[in-house]
Each structure stands twice: as C-alpha cells, then as structure tokens.
C-alpha cells in the first residue's frame, strides 16, 4: 500500500511508546509489523483513550492513513483516526530477558514471538516442499496407525500404553505398515508423529517428533538415497526462494545453505568415516556407533549434507538387508546435515528373504511371534524394497540454523515436562 492510502488492520500490540503528544504502537499480525501513530492533537478522544489502555499483546484494531516515515520499522506508518482494543492484556508475563525454563512454562504465549513465528513459517514451507516433491514424483500418501503392537527401532525407546488391559506402544516408525502397503501402491509415504523414550536429553532429540517416511517396491539403497537427497535439496531451494525474510530475522547465514540446493551430495562408507575420525584423533573400533560428537566432527569435512553408508550390522536394526558380498555390513544409509547438525535421514534396503529375516529376528533376541505379520510380507509376493525416515524437526532445525530442536516445533515434548 502506498503513501496516503487508507488502511484498517487488526493485530497485537508488539511495542508501545507514549511520548506525550503521540502514542506509537507497533502492531504485529501474521504478515509482520507496522507502526501505528495516534496523535493526541488529531485523533478522536475515544481512539486516544483506547490506545492508552492498549497494553503489550492486547489485540487491537486501527484504521487511518499510511505515510512514509524513515523512523518507522519498514519505513511506513499508519496515522490512526480509529483505534479499538478487542482483548486487553494486563501485565503480559513475558517482558524480555527471561530464561529458557521460564519461557517453556509460558510456551503457549511465547509461540507468538517474532523469532518463533519465523520458524513456524519456515516449517510450513519445509512441510509444503516435502509434500510437493512427493506429489510431483508419483508417491501415494497413506495413514498408518500410531497405536502399535511391536517395536520397529528396538525396545529401549518404546512408550508403553495400556490398551484395554493389553500392552501396546506408541509408534516409533510407520515403516512396517508402509512395507505392507507397497504390495499394492508400490511407492508410499506418510507423515506422522513418532515417539521415542530417549534416555538422554540432547539438543536434537524430542520425545514426540514428526516423521516423514517413504517406502518403495522394486527399489534398492541407491534409489532411495537419490530420493532422499532430491527431497532435501528441493526443500532447501523452496525455503531459500520463499522464506528469506524469516531466515534473515533468525540471522541464518544463507550462504551456508546455498550448496545444498542441488542434489548429488557426497557419500562415504562407515569405514571411510572411521578413517576420517582417526585423522581427527578419534579412535573408534569397527562396530562402534557414530554418536552426536562423531557426527559433528564428520560434518566439518562437508559443505552440504552427505551420506554415510554400509554400517556394521550389529549397530543397525534387524530388518536391514546385509550386503551379500560382505555380510557383516548392512545396506543402510544416514544423511547427515552439515554445520554440526548431523543425522536427518535414516534408511535402508530391507531384508526381503523370509528365512534370513527370521534368523535375524532370532539373532537379535526378539520373538518371531511378535513379527508374524511382518514376516508374512516375505511369504506372499516378496519384492526387493527400500525406504527411509526423515526427521522433519531436525530438518527444520538445520535449515533455520537453530541451536536446539525444541524451537523447531511449537510445543516440544521432553521427558520432564509435558506442559503446556
Ligand atoms: O530411527 S531412525 O533412524 N529410522 C527409522 O525409524 C526407520 N524405521 C525409518 C524408515 O526407514 N522408515 O529415524 C529416522 C529419523 C532420524 O534420521 C532422525 O532424523 C529422526 O528420525 N529421529 C528423531 N528426531 C527427533 N527426535 C528424536 N528422538 C528422533 N529419533 C529419530
């Protein structure tokens, strides 16, 4: 809107300054902020009275004429002749300078902050881009259950639920259900909450996170690695095109994201990862898992996300197919985000042979009875197939350049708090 145009807007009081002759109210709405000026010598008395009682975060309506003013944020202000308070806001509990724990207590109010709002907008674009990529490439979206009967990713992080006197679990992954659905739809995906009772509290673990999973029939590890990197590159590109203002508000160095806009990310094997770590002074034994610290060191070597592949089978899940030319490693892959962020995708080719899968279940000390239906998928029309899971919150965390995963999601769930 140009100089002299009339405007009416509704929003919330973001900042307020009363300098005697004029009241300056910076108004915040879903599009951004705008300064509103109520001039005591020109505005009607009721408008002035309403502006006086409008506290920080009160919801208000203002109408007037737009005027250029270099001192206003954005260079434009609204000179109001009408001003009305809708919902008052006495003593808003967040004043600035509060600590993390307090801000988590008032998360229901903190979610309106400009910084978090910028993250929600980036997250929206991430979700839109992921979905758009899949839609354009012929994938079927399906809806797997959240209440489940068996573990996908090991018993240690399972949340137990009392299901009418029987044990059930909150889903850690939709993978097994997606596997069942490829026998008709071939290329399927889902976006669901996944639950992990992680033992340690870290910057990159949530207890409830958003999991985007894909599964494809007649496909191997290479095919799925290509899809993973195309999807991530497509998403980074969309955010760089559509959310520059938000990235700048978050002070994200977008130069660091540029190289990730194109697929073709580097790949190293687990063995090569060990070699790199050794050069950096970290001596892992073959068969040790890569933890957050090791991942961080590896990310120093790359400007873009990169794959680590061919892990020792003892550190990966029983369903991963072994490399038949080297049976001690699996056809599994992780995609690690640069700048210290680490794993955002975990996936593999799946074991599709009934006998081998059965033996792996037993070898892992699991009860084949619990996996009867999953084994059935290898009895009736088994096909080579592969898939992966992408942690949406982790992807947002990296793209937005956040220090902690909790700020990638409006209401993060932690072990010691499920409030608000
Ligand atoms: O455990 S994963 O590595 N793999 C699976 O769950 C497979 N069953 C997925 C599949 O092939 N369909 O988790 C996948 C991703 C992982 O790379 C992380 O990005 C994310 O899920 N993830 C998490 N994000 C946030 N918080 C927690 N606790 C978490 N755990 C995994």
Coordinates of C-alpha atoms and ligand atoms in Angstrom, one line a residue:
X1 CA 0.0 0.0 0.0
X2 CA 1.3 3.4 -0.9
X3 CA 1.6 6.7 0.8
X4 CA -1.8 8.3 1.5
X5 CA -3.7 5.1 1.2
X6 CA -6.3 4.3 3.8
X7 CA -5.8 1.1 5.8
X8 CA -7.5 -0.8 8.5
X9 CA -5.7 -3.5 10.3
X10 CA -6.0 -5.8 13.3
X11 CA -3.3 -7.4 15.3
X12 CA -1.5 -7.4 18.6
X13 CA 0.5 -4.7 20.4
X14 CA 4.1 -5.6 19.9
X15 CA 5.8 -2.4 21.2
X16 CA 4.4 0.8 22.7
X17 CA 5.8 4.2 23.4
X18 CA 3.9 7.2 24.8
X19 CA 5.8 10.4 24.2
X20 CA 3.2 12.9 25.3
X21 CA 1.8 14.3 22.1
X22 CA 1.8 10.9 20.3
X23 CA 1.3 7.3 21.2
X24 CA 3.4 4.9 19.0
X25 CA 2.2 1.4 18.8
X26 CA 4.0 -1.2 16.8
X27 CA 1.3 -3.7 15.7
X28 CA 2.1 -7.3 14.9
X29 CA -0.1 -9.6 12.7
X30 CA 0.5 -12.7 10.7
X31 CA 2.3 -10.8 8.0
X32 CA 4.7 -8.7 10.0
X33 CA 4.8 -5.5 12.0
X34 CA 3.7 -1.9 11.3
X35 CA 3.9 1.2 13.4
X36 CA 0.6 2.9 14.3
X37 CA 0.7 6.6 15.4
X38 CA -2.1 8.0 17.5
X39 CA -1.7 11.8 17.5
X40 CA -3.4 13.3 20.6
X41 CA -4.0 16.6 18.8
X42 CA -5.7 14.9 15.8
X43 CA -7.3 11.6 16.7
X44 CA -10.7 11.4 18.2
X45 CA -10.8 11.2 22.1
X46 CA -12.1 7.6 22.2
X47 CA -9.3 6.5 19.9
X48 CA -6.7 8.1 22.2
X49 CA -8.3 6.6 25.3
X50 CA -8.3 3.1 23.7
X51 CA -4.7 3.5 22.6
X52 CA -3.8 4.5 26.2
X53 CA -5.3 1.3 27.6
X54 CA -3.8 -1.0 25.0
X55 CA -1.0 -2.9 26.7
X56 CA 1.6 -5.2 25.2
X57 CA 0.0 -8.1 23.5
X58 CA -3.6 -6.7 23.6
X59 CA -5.5 -7.4 20.4
X60 CA -6.5 -4.2 18.7
X61 CA -7.9 -2.6 15.5
X62 CA -6.5 0.5 13.9
X63 CA -7.6 2.5 10.9
X64 CA -6.1 5.6 9.2
X65 CA -3.8 6.7 6.5
X66 CA -0.4 5.3 5.5
X67 CA 2.5 7.7 5.5
X68 CA 6.2 7.3 4.8
X69 CA 8.4 7.8 7.8
X70 CA 12.0 6.7 7.8
X71 CA 12.0 6.3 11.6
X72 CA 9.2 3.7 11.5
X73 CA 10.2 0.0 11.2
X74 CA 9.8 -0.8 7.5
X75 CA 9.7 2.9 6.6
X76 CA 5.9 3.2 6.7
X77 CA 3.5 4.1 9.5
X78 CA -0.3 4.2 9.9
X79 CA -1.6 7.6 11.2
X80 CA -4.7 6.4 13.0
X81 CA -8.0 8.1 13.4
X82 CA -9.7 5.0 14.7
X83 CA -8.3 2.7 17.4
X84 CA -10.1 0.0 19.4
X85 CA -9.0 -2.7 21.9
X86 CA -10.6 -6.1 21.4
X87 CA -8.9 -8.2 24.1
X88 CA -6.9 -6.5 26.8
X89 CA -3.6 -7.9 28.0
X90 CA -2.7 -6.8 31.6
X91 CA 0.8 -7.5 32.5
X92 CA 1.9 -9.9 29.8
X93 CA 4.1 -12.4 31.5
X94 CA 7.0 -12.2 29.0
X95 CA 8.9 -9.0 29.2
X96 CA 12.3 -10.0 27.7
X97 CA 15.4 -11.4 29.2
X98 CA 13.7 -14.5 30.7
X99 CA 15.5 -17.8 30.9
X100 CA 14.8 -21.0 28.9
X101 CA 12.9 -22.8 31.6
X102 CA 10.5 -19.9 32.3
X103 CA 9.9 -19.5 28.5
X104 CA 9.0 -23.1 28.3
X105 CA 6.5 -22.7 31.1
X106 CA 4.8 -19.9 29.1
X107 CA 5.3 -21.6 25.8
X108 CA 1.6 -21.0 24.9
X109 CA 2.4 -17.3 25.0
X110 CA 6.0 -17.5 23.7
X111 CA 4.8 -19.2 20.5
X112 CA 3.7 -15.7 19.3
X113 CA 7.3 -14.3 19.5
X114 CA 8.6 -13.0 16.2
X115 CA 11.5 -15.3 16.3
X116 CA 9.4 -18.4 16.8
X117 CA 6.8 -17.2 14.3
X118 CA 9.6 -17.0 11.7
X119 CA 10.4 -20.7 12.5
X120 CA 6.7 -21.7 12.1
X121 CA 6.7 -20.1 8.7
X122 CA 9.9 -21.8 7.6
X123 CA 8.5 -25.1 9.0
X124 CA 5.3 -24.6 6.9
X125 CA 7.4 -24.2 3.8
X126 CA 9.5 -27.2 4.6
X127 CA 6.4 -29.4 5.0
X128 CA 4.9 -27.9 1.8
X129 CA 8.0 -28.6 -0.2
X130 CA 8.4 -32.2 1.1
X131 CA 4.8 -33.0 0.2
X132 CA 5.1 -31.2 -3.2
X133 CA 8.2 -33.2 -4.1
X134 CA 6.5 -36.5 -3.3
X135 CA 3.3 -35.4 -5.1
X136 CA 5.2 -34.5 -8.2
X137 CA 7.0 -37.7 -8.3
X138 CA 4.1 -40.1 -8.1
X139 CA 4.1 -41.1 -4.4
X140 CA 0.9 -42.2 -2.6
X141 CA 0.2 -40.7 0.8
X142 CA -1.1 -43.2 3.4
X143 CA -2.2 -43.1 7.0
X144 CA -0.6 -45.7 9.3
X145 CA -1.6 -46.2 13.0
X146 CA 0.1 -44.6 16.0
X147 CA -1.0 -47.3 18.5
X148 CA 1.1 -50.3 17.6
X149 CA 1.8 -53.8 18.7
X150 CA 5.6 -54.2 18.2
X151 CA 8.9 -52.3 18.2
X152 CA 10.4 -51.1 14.9
X153 CA 13.5 -49.4 16.4
X154 CA 14.3 -51.5 19.5
X155 CA 12.7 -51.8 22.9
X156 CA 14.8 -49.3 24.7
X157 CA 12.9 -46.2 23.4
X158 CA 9.4 -47.6 23.5
X159 CA 6.5 -45.8 25.1
X160 CA 4.1 -48.3 26.6
X161 CA 0.3 -47.8 26.5
X162 CA -2.4 -49.7 28.3
X163 CA -4.7 -50.8 25.5
X164 CA -7.7 -52.2 27.3
X165 CA -5.6 -54.4 29.5
X166 CA -3.2 -55.3 26.8
X167 CA 0.3 -53.8 26.1
X168 CA 0.5 -51.5 23.1
X169 CA 3.2 -49.0 22.1
X170 CA 3.2 -45.6 20.6
X171 CA 4.7 -45.8 17.1
X172 CA 8.4 -45.3 16.7
X173 CA 8.1 -45.5 13.0
X174 CA 5.5 -46.3 10.4
X175 CA 7.9 -48.4 8.4
X176 CA 6.4 -51.9 8.8
X177 CA 2.9 -50.6 7.9
X178 CA 4.4 -48.8 4.9
X179 CA 6.1 -52.0 3.9
X180 CA 2.7 -53.7 3.9
X181 CA 1.3 -51.1 1.6
X182 CA 3.9 -51.2 -1.1
X183 CA 2.4 -54.5 -2.3
X184 CA -0.4 -52.5 -3.9
X185 CA 0.7 -48.9 -4.1
X186 CA 4.4 -49.5 -4.7
X187 CA 5.6 -46.0 -3.7
X188 CA 4.1 -44.8 -0.4
X189 CA 4.8 -42.2 2.2
X190 CA 3.4 -40.9 5.5
X191 CA 3.9 -38.0 7.9
X192 CA 3.1 -39.0 11.5
X193 CA 4.2 -38.3 15.0
X194 CA 6.8 -40.8 16.1
X195 CA 7.6 -41.4 19.8
X196 CA 11.0 -42.2 21.4
X197 CA 11.6 -42.5 25.1
X198 CA 15.2 -41.4 24.6
X199 CA 17.4 -41.9 27.6
X200 CA 19.4 -38.7 27.4
X201 CA 18.2 -35.2 26.9
X202 CA 20.1 -33.7 23.9
X203 CA 19.8 -30.8 21.5
X204 CA 18.5 -33.0 18.8
X205 CA 16.1 -35.4 20.4
X206 CA 12.4 -34.9 21.0
X207 CA 10.2 -37.5 22.7
X208 CA 7.5 -36.8 20.1
X209 CA 8.7 -35.8 16.7
X210 CA 7.3 -35.6 13.2
X211 CA 8.5 -38.4 11.0
X212 CA 8.2 -38.4 7.2
X213 CA 8.7 -41.9 5.9
X214 CA 8.9 -43.3 2.4
X215 CA 8.9 -46.9 1.2
X216 CA 9.3 -48.2 -2.4
X217 CA 8.8 -51.6 -4.0
X218 CA 11.3 -52.8 -6.7
X219 CA 13.9 -50.3 -5.3
X220 CA 17.3 -50.6 -3.6
X221 CA 19.5 -48.4 -1.4
X222 CA 20.8 -46.3 -4.3
X223 CA 17.3 -45.4 -5.5
X224 CA 16.2 -44.3 -2.1
X225 CA 19.4 -42.3 -1.4
X226 CA 18.7 -40.4 -4.6
X227 CA 15.2 -39.7 -3.5
X228 CA 16.4 -38.5 -0.1
X229 CA 18.8 -36.0 -1.5
X230 CA 16.4 -34.8 -4.1
X231 CA 13.8 -34.2 -1.5
X232 CA 16.1 -32.3 0.8
X233 CA 17.6 -30.2 -2.0
X234 CA 14.1 -29.4 -3.2
X235 CA 13.1 -28.3 0.3
X236 CA 16.2 -26.1 0.9
X237 CA 15.6 -24.5 -2.5
X238 CA 12.0 -23.7 -1.6
X239 CA 12.9 -22.2 1.7
X240 CA 15.6 -20.1 0.1
X241 CA 13.1 -18.9 -2.5
X242 CA 10.2 -18.2 -0.2
X243 CA 11.4 -17.6 3.3
X244 CA 14.4 -15.2 3.0
X245 CA 12.9 -12.6 5.4
X246 CA 12.3 -15.2 8.1
X247 CA 15.9 -16.6 7.6
X248 CA 17.2 -13.1 7.9
X249 CA 15.2 -12.4 11.1
X250 CA 16.8 -15.6 12.5
X251 CA 20.2 -14.3 11.4
X252 CA 20.7 -17.5 9.4
X253 CA 23.7 -17.4 7.1
X254 CA 22.0 -18.4 3.9
X255 CA 25.4 -18.7 2.1
X256 CA 25.9 -21.9 4.1
X257 CA 22.6 -23.3 2.7
X258 CA 23.3 -22.5 -1.0
X259 CA 25.4 -25.5 -1.8
X260 CA 22.6 -27.8 -0.5
X261 CA 20.1 -26.5 -3.1
X262 CA 21.3 -29.1 -5.7
X263 CA 21.2 -32.9 -5.2
X264 CA 24.4 -35.0 -5.7
X265 CA 25.5 -35.0 -2.1
X266 CA 28.8 -36.7 -1.2
X267 CA 28.8 -40.3 0.1
X268 CA 31.2 -42.0 2.4
X269 CA 31.1 -45.5 3.8
X270 CA 31.2 -46.2 7.6
X271 CA 34.8 -47.5 7.1
X272 CA 35.7 -44.1 5.5
X273 CA 34.0 -42.3 8.3
X274 CA 36.2 -44.2 10.8
X275 CA 39.2 -43.2 8.8
X276 CA 38.3 -39.5 8.8
X277 CA 37.7 -39.7 12.6
X278 CA 41.0 -41.4 13.1
X279 CA 42.8 -38.5 11.3
X280 CA 40.9 -36.1 13.7
X281 CA 42.2 -38.0 16.7
X282 CA 39.1 -40.1 17.5
X283 CA 39.8 -43.8 17.6
X284 CA 36.6 -45.7 17.2
X285 CA 36.6 -49.5 17.0
X286 CA 35.0 -51.1 13.9
X287 CA 31.5 -51.8 15.1
X288 CA 31.1 -48.7 17.4
X289 CA 28.2 -46.5 16.6
X290 CA 28.7 -42.9 15.5
X291 CA 27.4 -40.7 18.2
X292 CA 26.5 -37.0 18.1
X293 CA 30.1 -36.0 18.7
X294 CA 31.5 -38.2 16.0
X295 CA 28.8 -36.9 13.6
X296 CA 29.7 -33.3 14.4
X297 CA 33.4 -34.0 13.5
X298 CA 32.4 -35.6 10.2
X299 CA 30.3 -32.6 9.3
X300 CA 33.4 -30.4 9.4
X301 CA 34.5 -32.2 6.2
X302 CA 31.5 -31.2 4.1
X303 CA 29.7 -28.1 2.9
X304 CA 26.4 -29.9 2.1
X305 CA 24.5 -32.8 3.6
X306 CA 26.3 -36.1 3.0
X307 CA 25.6 -39.8 3.2
X308 CA 27.2 -42.4 5.4
X309 CA 26.6 -45.9 4.2
X310 CA 27.3 -49.6 4.8
X311 CA 27.2 -49.8 8.6
X312 CA 28.2 -52.8 10.7
X313 CA 25.1 -54.9 11.1
X314 CA 25.3 -55.0 14.9
X315 CA 24.6 -51.3 15.3
X316 CA 21.6 -51.3 12.9
X317 CA 18.1 -52.7 13.0
X318 CA 17.3 -56.3 12.2
X319 CA 15.2 -55.5 9.2
X320 CA 18.1 -54.0 7.2
X321 CA 19.4 -56.2 4.3
X322 CA 23.0 -57.3 4.6
X323 CA 25.4 -56.6 1.8
X324 CA 25.6 -60.1 0.3
X325 CA 29.2 -59.6 -0.8
X326 CA 30.1 -58.5 2.7
X327 CA 27.6 -59.9 5.2
X328 CA 29.0 -58.0 8.2
X329 CA 27.6 -54.7 6.9
X330 CA 24.1 -53.6 6.0
X331 CA 22.7 -51.7 3.0
X332 CA 21.8 -48.8 5.3
X333 CA 22.4 -45.1 4.9
X334 CA 22.2 -42.0 7.1
X335 CA 22.0 -38.5 5.7
X336 CA 23.9 -36.0 7.9
X337 CA 23.3 -32.3 7.7
X338 CA 26.4 -30.0 7.8
X339 CA 27.5 -27.4 10.3
X340 CA 27.4 -29.9 13.1
X341 CA 23.7 -30.8 12.8
X342 CA 24.2 -34.5 11.9
X343 CA 21.6 -37.2 11.1
X344 CA 18.3 -36.1 9.5
X345 CA 17.6 -39.2 7.5
X346 CA 18.0 -42.9 8.4
X347 CA 17.1 -45.6 5.9
X348 CA 18.0 -48.9 4.2
X349 CA 17.2 -51.6 1.8
X350 CA 15.0 -54.2 3.6
X351 CA 15.6 -57.9 4.1
X352 CA 13.2 -59.5 1.8
X353 CA 14.0 -63.2 2.3
X354 CA 11.8 -65.0 4.8
X355 CA 14.5 -67.3 6.2
X356 CA 17.2 -64.6 6.5
X357 CA 14.8 -62.2 8.2
X358 CA 13.5 -64.9 10.6
X359 CA 17.1 -65.8 11.6
X360 CA 17.9 -62.1 12.1
X361 CA 14.9 -61.7 14.5
X362 CA 16.0 -64.7 16.5
X363 CA 19.6 -63.5 16.5
X364 CA 18.6 -60.1 17.9
X365 CA 16.8 -61.9 20.8
X366 CA 13.4 -60.9 19.5
X367 CA 10.3 -63.1 19.5
X368 CA 9.3 -64.1 15.9
X369 CA 5.7 -64.4 17.2
X370 CA 5.7 -60.6 17.6
X371 CA 6.7 -60.1 14.0
X372 CA 4.5 -62.8 12.4
X373 CA 2.6 -60.4 10.1
X374 CA 5.8 -58.6 9.2
X375 CA 7.3 -62.0 8.2
X376 CA 4.2 -62.8 6.2
X377 CA 5.1 -59.9 3.8
X378 CA 8.1 -62.1 2.8
X379 CA 5.9 -65.1 2.2
X380 CA 3.4 -63.6 -0.2
X381 CA 5.0 -61.9 -3.2
X382 CA 8.1 -60.6 -1.6
X383 CA 10.0 -57.9 -3.6
X384 CA 13.2 -56.0 -3.2
X385 CA 12.4 -52.8 -1.5
X386 CA 13.8 -49.9 0.5
X387 CA 12.8 -46.8 2.4
X388 CA 13.8 -44.2 4.9
X389 CA 12.6 -41.9 7.6
X390 CA 13.3 -38.2 7.7
X391 CA 13.1 -36.2 11.0
X392 CA 11.1 -33.1 10.0
X393 CA 12.1 -31.3 13.2
X394 CA 15.7 -31.9 12.6
X395 CA 15.5 -30.7 9.0
X396 CA 13.8 -27.5 10.2
X397 CA 16.5 -27.1 12.9
X398 CA 19.3 -27.2 10.4
X399 CA 17.7 -25.1 7.7
X400 CA 16.6 -22.4 10.2
X401 CA 20.0 -22.7 12.0
X402 CA 18.6 -23.3 15.4
X403 CA 20.7 -24.2 18.5
X404 CA 18.1 -26.6 19.9
X405 CA 15.5 -28.9 18.4
X406 CA 12.8 -27.6 20.8
X407 CA 12.5 -24.4 18.8
X408 CA 11.7 -26.2 15.6
X409 CA 8.3 -27.3 17.0
X410 CA 5.6 -25.2 18.8
X411 CA 5.1 -27.5 21.8
X412 CA 8.1 -29.7 22.3
X413 CA 7.7 -32.8 24.4
X414 CA 10.5 -33.6 26.9
X415 CA 11.0 -36.2 29.5
X416 CA 10.4 -33.9 32.4
X417 CA 7.7 -31.7 31.0
X418 CA 4.5 -32.3 29.0
X419 CA 3.2 -28.8 29.7
X420 CA 1.7 -26.8 28.1
Ligands
LIG1 O1 15.5 -44.4 13.8 S1 15.6 -43.8 12.5 O2 17.0 -43.5 12.1 N1 15.0 -44.8 11.4 C1 13.7 -45.3 11.5 O3 12.9 -45.0 12.3 C2 13.3 -46.1 10.3 N2 12.4 -47.1 10.7 C3 12.7 -45.1 9.3 C4 12.3 -45.8 8.0 O4 13.2 -46.4 7.3 N3 11.0 -45.8 7.6 O5 14.8 -42.5 12.5 C5 14.6 -41.8 11.3 C6 14.9 -40.3 11.5 C7 16.3 -40.0 12.0 O6 17.2 -39.9 11.0 C8 16.1 -38.6 12.7 O7 16.1 -37.6 11.7 C9 14.7 -38.7 13.2 O8 14.0 -39.8 12.5 N4 14.6 -39.0 14.7 C10 14.3 -38.1 15.6 N5 14.0 -36.8 15.5 C11 13.8 -36.1 16.7 N6 13.8 -36.7 17.9 C12 14.1 -38.0 18.0 N7 14.1 -38.5 19.2 C13 14.4 -38.8 16.9 N8 14.7 -40.1 16.6 C14 14.9 -40.2 15.3

